[in-house]
Coordinates of C-alpha atoms in Angstrom, one line a residue:
M1 CA 91.1 104.3 81.3
S2 CA 92.1 106.3 78.3
H3 CA 93.4 105.1 74.9
C4 CA 95.4 107.3 72.6
D5 CA 97.5 106.2 69.6
N6 CA 97.7 102.7 71.1
N7 CA 98.9 104.0 74.4
W8 CA 96.9 103.6 77.6
N9 CA 96.6 104.9 81.2
V10 CA 95.2 102.9 84.1
K11 CA 94.5 104.5 87.5
I12 CA 94.9 102.4 90.6
Y13 CA 93.8 103.4 94.2
I14 CA 95.5 101.3 96.9
V15 CA 94.4 101.1 100.6
T16 CA 96.5 99.5 103.4
W17 CA 95.1 99.3 106.9
N18 CA 95.8 97.2 110.0
V19 CA 92.2 97.0 111.4
S20 CA 93.3 95.5 114.7
T21 CA 90.7 92.7 114.6
K22 CA 87.9 95.3 114.6
F23 CA 84.7 94.9 112.5
P24 CA 83.5 97.7 110.1
E25 CA 80.5 98.6 112.1
N26 CA 79.0 102.1 112.0
I27 CA 81.7 103.5 109.8
S28 CA 81.6 105.0 106.3
L29 CA 84.4 104.0 103.9
N30 CA 83.6 106.8 101.4
K31 CA 86.3 109.2 102.6
L32 CA 88.9 106.4 102.8
L33 CA 88.2 105.6 99.2
G34 CA 88.1 109.2 98.0
L35 CA 84.4 108.9 97.2
E36 CA 81.5 111.3 97.6
N37 CA 78.4 110.3 99.6
R38 CA 76.3 109.8 96.4
P39 CA 77.7 107.9 93.4
E40 CA 76.4 110.5 90.9
Q41 CA 78.7 113.1 92.6
D42 CA 81.8 111.0 92.0
S43 CA 84.2 112.2 89.3
H44 CA 87.5 110.7 88.0
L45 CA 86.9 107.3 89.5
P46 CA 90.0 105.0 89.4
D47 CA 90.0 101.9 87.2
F48 CA 90.9 99.7 90.1
F49 CA 90.6 99.7 93.9
V50 CA 93.1 97.5 95.7
I51 CA 92.3 96.9 99.4
G52 CA 95.0 95.4 101.6
L53 CA 94.0 94.7 105.3
Q54 CA 96.0 93.3 108.2
E55 CA 94.8 91.8 111.4
V56 CA 91.3 91.1 110.1
N57 CA 89.4 89.1 112.8
A58 CA 90.3 85.5 111.9
Q59 CA 88.8 83.7 114.9
P60 CA 87.7 80.1 114.1
Q61 CA 84.0 81.0 114.0
N62 CA 84.6 83.9 111.6
T63 CA 86.8 81.6 109.4
L64 CA 83.9 79.2 109.1
Y65 CA 81.6 82.0 108.3
N66 CA 84.0 83.2 105.5
L67 CA 83.8 79.8 103.8
F68 CA 80.2 80.6 102.8
K69 CA 80.2 84.4 102.6
D70 CA 82.6 87.2 102.0
D71 CA 84.2 88.4 105.3
L72 CA 82.6 91.5 106.8
W73 CA 85.3 93.9 105.5
T74 CA 85.0 92.7 101.9
Q75 CA 81.2 92.9 102.2
K76 CA 81.5 96.5 103.5
F77 CA 83.8 97.6 100.7
K78 CA 81.6 95.8 98.1
E79 CA 78.5 97.6 99.3
V80 CA 80.1 101.0 98.6
L81 CA 81.8 100.0 95.3
K82 CA 79.0 98.0 93.7
E83 CA 76.9 101.3 93.6
R84 CA 79.6 102.6 91.3
D85 CA 79.7 99.5 89.1
Y86 CA 82.8 97.9 90.5
V87 CA 83.2 94.1 90.5
V88 CA 85.4 92.0 92.8
I89 CA 88.0 90.4 90.6
K90 CA 89.8 88.3 93.3
T91 CA 90.1 88.0 97.0
E92 CA 92.9 86.2 98.9
Q93 CA 93.1 85.7 102.6
M94 CA 95.7 84.1 104.9
Q95 CA 94.4 84.3 108.5
G96 CA 94.4 88.1 109.3
L97 CA 95.8 89.2 105.9
L98 CA 93.2 90.1 103.3
L99 CA 93.7 91.4 99.8
S100 CA 90.9 92.3 97.4
V101 CA 90.9 93.8 93.9
F102 CA 87.9 95.6 92.5
A103 CA 87.7 96.7 88.8
R104 CA 85.2 98.8 86.9
R105 CA 82.9 96.5 84.9
K106 CA 84.1 97.9 81.6
H107 CA 87.6 96.5 82.2
L108 CA 86.5 92.9 83.0
L109 CA 87.4 91.4 79.6
H110 CA 90.8 93.0 79.6
L111 CA 92.2 91.2 82.7
R112 CA 94.0 87.9 82.1
Q113 CA 96.0 85.2 84.0
V114 CA 94.8 86.2 87.4
E115 CA 96.5 84.2 90.1
T116 CA 97.0 84.4 93.9
E117 CA 99.8 83.3 96.2
Y118 CA 100.7 83.5 99.9
T119 CA 103.7 83.0 102.1
R120 CA 103.7 82.4 105.9
T121 CA 106.6 83.9 107.9
G122 CA 105.2 83.6 111.4
L123 CA 107.0 81.1 113.7
G124 CA 109.6 80.5 111.1
G125 CA 107.1 79.9 108.3
I126 CA 104.7 77.7 110.2
W127 CA 102.1 80.3 111.2
G128 CA 100.2 82.7 108.9
N129 CA 99.8 85.6 111.4
K130 CA 102.7 87.2 109.5
G131 CA 103.7 87.0 105.9
A132 CA 102.2 88.1 102.6
V133 CA 99.3 87.4 100.2
S134 CA 99.5 88.5 96.6
I135 CA 97.4 88.8 93.4
R136 CA 99.0 89.0 90.0
M137 CA 97.2 89.8 86.7
N138 CA 97.6 91.0 83.2
V139 CA 95.9 94.3 82.5
Y140 CA 95.5 95.3 78.9
G141 CA 98.6 93.1 78.2
S142 CA 100.8 94.6 81.0
S143 CA 101.6 92.5 84.1
I144 CA 100.9 93.7 87.7
C145 CA 101.8 92.1 91.0
L146 CA 100.1 93.3 94.2
V147 CA 101.6 92.3 97.5
N148 CA 100.0 92.8 100.9
A149 CA 102.4 92.0 103.7
H150 CA 102.5 92.0 107.5
L151 CA 106.1 91.7 108.8
A152 CA 107.6 91.0 112.2
A153 CA 106.6 93.5 114.9
H154 CA 108.6 95.5 117.6
D155 CA 111.5 97.9 117.5
H156 CA 114.3 95.4 117.9
M157 CA 113.1 92.9 115.3
L158 CA 114.6 94.7 112.3
E159 CA 116.6 91.6 111.1
E160 CA 113.4 89.5 111.3
R161 CA 111.6 92.0 109.1
I162 CA 114.4 91.8 106.5
N163 CA 114.3 88.0 106.7
D164 CA 110.5 88.1 106.2
Y165 CA 111.0 90.2 103.1
E166 CA 113.6 87.9 101.6
R167 CA 111.5 84.9 102.4
I168 CA 108.5 86.4 100.6
V169 CA 110.6 87.3 97.5
Q170 CA 112.1 83.9 97.3
E171 CA 109.0 81.8 98.0
Q172 CA 106.3 83.5 96.0
K173 CA 106.2 81.6 92.7
F174 CA 103.5 82.1 90.1
H175 CA 102.6 79.8 87.2
V176 CA 102.5 82.3 84.5
K177 CA 105.4 81.9 82.0
A178 CA 108.1 84.6 82.3
K179 CA 106.4 86.1 85.3
E180 CA 107.2 83.5 88.0
T181 CA 108.5 85.9 90.6
I182 CA 107.2 89.1 92.1
F183 CA 109.9 91.3 90.4
D184 CA 109.4 89.7 87.0
H185 CA 106.3 91.8 86.6
D186 CA 106.0 95.1 84.8
Y187 CA 104.5 96.8 87.8
V188 CA 104.9 95.8 91.4
F189 CA 103.0 97.3 94.4
W190 CA 104.1 96.2 97.9
F191 CA 102.1 97.6 100.8
G192 CA 100.9 96.6 104.3
D193 CA 101.9 96.8 107.9
L194 CA 105.6 96.5 107.2
N195 CA 106.3 97.3 110.9
F196 CA 109.5 99.2 110.4
R197 CA 110.2 101.5 113.3
L198 CA 112.4 104.5 114.1
T199 CA 116.1 104.0 115.1
G200 CA 117.6 105.5 118.2
E201 CA 115.4 103.5 120.7
A202 CA 117.9 104.3 123.5
T203 CA 118.1 108.1 122.7
T204 CA 114.6 109.0 121.3
S205 CA 111.7 108.2 123.6
A206 CA 108.0 108.0 122.6
D207 CA 107.4 111.4 124.2
E208 CA 110.2 113.0 122.2
I209 CA 108.8 111.5 118.9
R210 CA 105.4 112.8 119.8
A211 CA 106.8 116.2 120.5
M212 CA 108.6 116.2 117.1
V213 CA 105.4 115.3 115.4
A214 CA 103.6 118.1 117.2
R215 CA 106.3 120.5 116.0
D216 CA 105.9 119.2 112.4
E217 CA 109.5 118.0 112.3
L218 CA 108.6 115.0 110.1
K219 CA 111.6 115.5 107.7
Q220 CA 114.0 115.1 110.6
L221 CA 112.0 112.2 112.0
I222 CA 111.8 110.2 108.8
E223 CA 115.6 110.1 108.5
K224 CA 115.4 107.7 111.5
D225 CA 113.0 105.4 109.6
Q226 CA 114.3 101.8 109.4
L227 CA 112.7 101.1 106.0
L228 CA 114.4 104.2 104.5
L229 CA 117.7 103.1 105.9
V230 CA 117.6 99.4 104.8
R231 CA 116.5 100.6 101.3
R232 CA 119.5 102.9 101.1
E233 CA 121.8 100.2 102.3
G234 CA 120.4 97.7 99.8
R235 CA 119.4 95.2 102.5
A236 CA 115.7 95.0 101.7
F237 CA 113.1 96.7 99.4
A238 CA 115.9 98.1 97.3
Q239 CA 114.1 97.3 94.1
L240 CA 111.1 99.4 95.2
Q241 CA 110.7 103.1 95.5
E242 CA 108.6 105.2 97.8
R243 CA 107.6 108.8 98.0
L244 CA 108.6 109.6 101.6
P245 CA 105.5 110.0 103.9
Q246 CA 104.6 113.6 104.6
F247 CA 101.9 112.5 107.1
P248 CA 102.5 111.8 110.8
P249 CA 103.4 108.3 112.0
T250 CA 100.4 106.0 111.6
F251 CA 101.1 103.8 114.7
K252 CA 100.3 103.4 117.6
F253 CA 97.1 105.2 118.6
E254 CA 94.7 104.8 121.5
H255 CA 91.7 103.0 120.2
G256 CA 88.9 105.5 119.3
S257 CA 91.2 108.5 119.4
N258 CA 93.9 110.5 117.6
E259 CA 96.2 110.3 120.6
Y260 CA 99.3 108.2 120.4
D261 CA 99.6 105.3 122.8
M262 CA 102.8 106.1 124.7
K263 CA 103.5 102.4 125.5
R264 CA 104.9 102.3 122.0
R265 CA 107.2 104.6 120.1
P266 CA 105.2 106.1 117.2
A267 CA 106.4 104.9 113.7
W268 CA 105.5 104.8 110.1
T269 CA 104.6 101.1 110.0
D270 CA 102.0 101.3 107.2
R271 CA 103.5 101.9 103.8
I272 CA 102.9 101.6 100.1
L273 CA 105.9 101.1 97.8
Y274 CA 106.1 100.4 94.0
A275 CA 108.5 99.4 91.2
V276 CA 108.3 99.8 87.4
N277 CA 110.3 97.7 85.0
E278 CA 110.3 100.6 82.5
N279 CA 112.3 98.8 79.8
N280 CA 110.8 95.3 80.0
Y281 CA 109.9 95.5 76.3
R282 CA 111.6 96.7 73.1
N283 CA 108.6 98.4 71.7
V284 CA 107.0 100.3 74.6
R285 CA 108.1 102.3 77.7
L286 CA 106.3 101.8 81.0
T287 CA 105.8 104.5 83.6
A288 CA 104.0 105.0 86.9
E289 CA 103.1 108.3 88.4
Q290 CA 102.2 108.5 92.1
T291 CA 99.6 111.2 92.4
S292 CA 98.8 110.9 96.1
Y293 CA 100.1 109.3 99.3
K294 CA 98.3 110.1 102.6
S295 CA 97.0 108.8 105.9
H296 CA 93.4 109.1 107.1
P297 CA 93.5 110.2 110.8
S298 CA 89.7 110.4 111.1
Y299 CA 89.4 106.6 111.2
S300 CA 90.0 105.6 114.8
I301 CA 88.6 102.1 115.4
S302 CA 92.2 100.6 115.2
D303 CA 95.5 101.5 116.7
H304 CA 96.7 102.1 113.1
K305 CA 95.6 104.8 110.7
P306 CA 94.8 103.7 107.2
V307 CA 97.1 104.8 104.3
T308 CA 96.1 105.3 100.7
S309 CA 98.0 106.0 97.5
E310 CA 96.9 106.7 93.9
F311 CA 98.9 105.8 90.8
T312 CA 98.5 106.3 87.1
L313 CA 100.2 103.6 85.0
K314 CA 101.1 104.3 81.5
V315 CA 102.2 102.2 78.5
N316 CA 103.8 104.4 75.8
R317 CA 104.3 102.7 72.5
K318 CA 107.5 103.5 70.5
P319 CA 106.3 103.9 66.9
Q320 CA 109.6 102.7 65.4
Y321 CA 108.9 99.2 66.7
S322 CA 105.5 98.4 65.3
G323 CA 104.6 94.7 66.0
E324 CA 104.4 93.7 62.3
H325 CA 107.6 95.5 61.3
F326 CA 109.4 94.0 64.2
R327 CA 108.1 90.5 63.5
K328 CA 109.3 90.7 59.8
Q329 CA 112.7 92.1 60.9
H330 CA 113.0 89.3 63.5
N331 CA 112.1 86.5 61.1
N332 CA 114.7 87.7 58.6
R333 CA 117.4 88.0 61.2
L334 CA 116.4 84.7 62.8
S335 CA 116.6 82.8 59.4
Y336 CA 120.1 84.2 58.9
K337 CA 121.2 83.3 62.4
L338 CA 119.9 79.8 62.1
A339 CA 121.8 79.3 58.9
M340 CA 125.0 80.6 60.6
A341 CA 124.4 78.5 63.7
N342 CA 124.3 75.4 61.5
N343 CA 127.8 76.3 60.4
T344 CA 128.8 76.3 64.1
D345 CA 129.5 80.0 64.2
V346 CA 129.5 80.4 68.0
H347 CA 129.2 84.2 68.0
S348 CA 126.2 84.0 65.7
F349 CA 124.6 81.4 67.9
D350 CA 124.9 83.7 70.8
D351 CA 123.2 86.4 68.7
L352 CA 120.5 83.9 67.9
V353 CA 119.9 83.3 71.6
T354 CA 119.7 87.1 72.2
D355 CA 117.2 87.4 69.4
L356 CA 115.0 84.7 70.9
I357 CA 115.1 86.4 74.3
D358 CA 114.3 89.8 72.8
Y359 CA 111.4 88.3 70.8
G360 CA 109.8 87.2 74.1
Q361 CA 110.0 90.8 75.3
V362 CA 107.8 92.5 72.7
Y363 CA 104.8 94.0 74.3
E364 CA 101.5 92.6 72.9
D365 CA 98.0 93.2 74.1
T366 CA 96.2 89.9 73.8
T367 CA 93.1 91.1 75.7
E368 CA 91.4 92.1 72.5
R369 CA 91.0 88.4 71.8
T370 CA 87.6 87.9 73.4
V371 CA 84.9 85.2 73.0
S372 CA 81.7 86.5 71.5
F373 CA 78.4 84.9 72.6
K374 CA 75.5 84.7 70.1
P375 CA 72.3 86.2 71.7
I376 CA 70.4 83.7 73.9
E377 CA 66.6 84.1 73.3
L378 CA 65.5 82.0 76.2
W379 CA 66.9 79.7 78.8
L380 CA 64.9 76.7 80.0
V381 CA 65.7 75.7 83.6
G382 CA 67.0 72.2 84.1
E383 CA 67.0 71.3 80.4
P384 CA 69.7 71.2 77.7
N385 CA 70.2 74.6 76.2
T386 CA 72.2 75.1 73.0
I387 CA 74.5 78.1 73.0
E388 CA 76.9 79.4 70.3
Y389 CA 80.0 81.5 70.7
V390 CA 82.8 82.5 68.4
I391 CA 86.4 82.3 69.4
P392 CA 88.9 84.8 68.0
N393 CA 91.9 83.8 65.9
G394 CA 95.0 82.9 68.0
F395 CA 92.8 82.0 71.0
E396 CA 94.0 78.9 72.8
E397 CA 91.2 76.8 74.3
G398 CA 92.1 74.6 77.3
N399 CA 90.6 71.5 79.0
A400 CA 90.0 73.6 82.1
D401 CA 88.1 76.4 80.4
W402 CA 84.6 76.8 81.9
I403 CA 81.4 78.7 81.4
G404 CA 79.5 80.0 84.5
I405 CA 76.0 81.4 84.8
Y406 CA 75.7 84.7 86.8
R407 CA 72.9 87.1 87.7
E408 CA 73.0 90.2 85.5
N409 CA 75.0 93.0 87.2
F410 CA 77.0 90.5 89.3
T411 CA 79.3 92.1 91.8
S412 CA 82.0 89.5 92.1
L413 CA 83.6 86.9 89.7
S414 CA 83.1 84.3 92.5
E415 CA 79.3 84.7 92.4
Y416 CA 78.6 82.0 89.8
L417 CA 75.4 80.1 90.3
A418 CA 76.7 77.0 88.4
Y419 CA 79.4 76.2 85.9
E420 CA 80.3 73.6 83.3
Y421 CA 83.7 72.9 81.6
T422 CA 83.7 73.5 77.8
E423 CA 84.4 70.9 75.2
T424 CA 87.5 71.9 73.2
Y425 CA 87.7 71.8 69.5
K426 CA 90.6 69.2 69.7
D427 CA 88.3 66.9 71.8
K428 CA 85.6 66.9 69.2
Q429 CA 87.3 67.3 65.8
H430 CA 87.7 63.5 65.2
Q431 CA 83.9 63.1 65.5
L432 CA 83.1 65.8 62.8
N433 CA 82.8 65.8 59.0
E434 CA 84.6 68.3 56.8
Q435 CA 81.7 70.8 56.7
Q436 CA 81.3 70.7 60.5
L437 CA 85.1 71.1 60.9
Q438 CA 85.0 74.2 58.7
H439 CA 82.1 75.7 60.8
M440 CA 84.0 74.9 64.0
Q441 CA 87.2 76.6 63.1
N442 CA 85.9 79.6 65.1
T443 CA 82.3 78.9 66.1
R444 CA 81.4 76.6 68.9
T445 CA 78.0 75.1 69.5
V446 CA 77.7 73.7 73.1
Q447 CA 74.9 72.2 75.1
L448 CA 74.7 73.4 78.7
T449 CA 72.5 71.8 81.3
F450 CA 72.6 73.3 84.7
S451 CA 70.8 71.2 87.3
E452 CA 67.2 72.0 88.4
N453 CA 68.7 72.3 91.9
V454 CA 70.6 75.4 90.8
S455 CA 68.5 78.4 92.0
L456 CA 67.6 80.4 88.9
P457 CA 64.5 82.4 90.0
L458 CA 62.2 83.4 87.2
G459 CA 61.9 87.1 86.5
T460 CA 65.6 87.6 87.0
R461 CA 68.0 88.1 84.1
Y462 CA 71.3 86.2 83.7
Q463 CA 74.6 86.2 81.8
L464 CA 77.1 83.5 80.8
L465 CA 80.7 84.2 81.5
Y466 CA 83.5 82.3 79.7
F467 CA 86.7 81.8 81.7
Q468 CA 90.0 80.8 80.2
S469 CA 91.8 78.6 82.7
T470 CA 95.1 76.7 82.9
G471 CA 93.7 74.4 85.6
T472 CA 96.9 75.3 87.6
R473 CA 96.5 77.0 91.0
G474 CA 93.4 78.8 89.6
V475 CA 95.1 80.9 86.9
T476 CA 92.1 82.3 85.2
G477 CA 91.0 85.1 82.9
L478 CA 87.5 86.2 81.9
V479 CA 87.4 86.3 78.1
G480 CA 83.7 86.4 77.2
I481 CA 80.4 87.8 78.6
S482 CA 77.0 86.9 77.0
P483 CA 74.2 89.4 76.5
A484 CA 71.6 89.2 79.3
F485 CA 68.7 86.7 79.0
G486 CA 65.7 85.6 80.9
V487 CA 64.8 82.0 82.1
E488 CA 61.6 80.0 82.0
K489 CA 60.5 76.6 83.2
R490 CA 58.7 74.5 80.6
C491 CA 55.1 73.7 81.6
P492 CA 54.7 70.0 82.3
S493 CA 52.9 67.9 79.7
P494 CA 49.3 67.2 80.7
S495 CA 48.7 63.7 82.1
F496 CA 46.3 61.2 80.5
D497 CA 43.7 61.9 83.2
E498 CA 43.7 65.6 82.5
I499 CA 42.8 65.2 78.8
D500 CA 39.0 65.3 78.1

């Protein structure tokens, strides 16, 4: 990620693949992820990898396994990406739908309000074999919503696919203020096995489609694409845009080959679309540049080919609207409008409401507000350990904030070994004298005692992570990481018999 004059660029690499219940055995994912065989050979790594899979094997025995360990696909992606210092931010699964977000470690403290959601659309909303899972998050102050969907199958089920889309849009509700729906977000990425087929079922057979693909007549063929047509008609996905695929249809192939299965008419079922609310804020302009969109025919374990796309997201600040200048301007206008509103001037009251709405749409990067841990010299296992950390001005502590202990160089935010909720300043201030209150304005001194049953092997180094949490549906953000420290176990006091 690059910073320049308060502007920033973030690169996101998205994968969608219907894996047809297959396991990732004996395959390399490097080519799929645009990576070289050795990490030191990689250049221009993206800031985030977003992996959306469909038809992951969700048999009951595997579901039980996944309760205790990452599913096999997440493990496989993690093995490749941890060598390049990526960390799993969040994973959400609904039966065969799986969505995972990996971030480079250097970005961890700049992600906030991470939340997941899911919508079942199978069997009229009862069954989760179809539907969508999503992850939303704030990245350097900008909001991103990632949606992995698997819509109704078969050529003749177009109306069901449109209904699935509408249901997902209506039912996905988040708990982050002003970003409650998918399209409230600054950036939206919608991908998956969307299952849109080609029109002309009666006039264009599977063999004819295959022949057109062989003759590289993809431009003529894509004009029959149902997704393109419903977007043009405004019936579904109209708020999203897509660079039209310049790769052959990605469905349906004979397993283990690059030959189309002629029992189905080939189609572009696997897609990646996006939307940018460019003018969400008065003081910045948002843009997204799609730098690649391709399929990967060399992967043949499934009857679908995986599809990937890369994006560069940009926030460009407008210098005439600096935050401080705007705030002063706003306060002056607001004072005037309030005075006018008290005189029941209706037009001015409408202006006041407009001011209030506009004020909520000023872009502000709150991710610079991080919790700083004082160095921890030594940690005694199973005993009270006093830690100190400093909270920044403007930081809001919550009753659901927590501190977890992790191994150094952890590879997932779900890998905490133990955690404890923090005591908030508000909880303690009535117990403190004036000098202590002054000290506690920004500095917190907390005693943490993780049970002796928690496995903290000696010789390993650890870190504490501070999570800001609303306590609602797991809306969390990592806001502090301690320096690494070692652990020791206090030698037991000698017994009376052992003393000479």
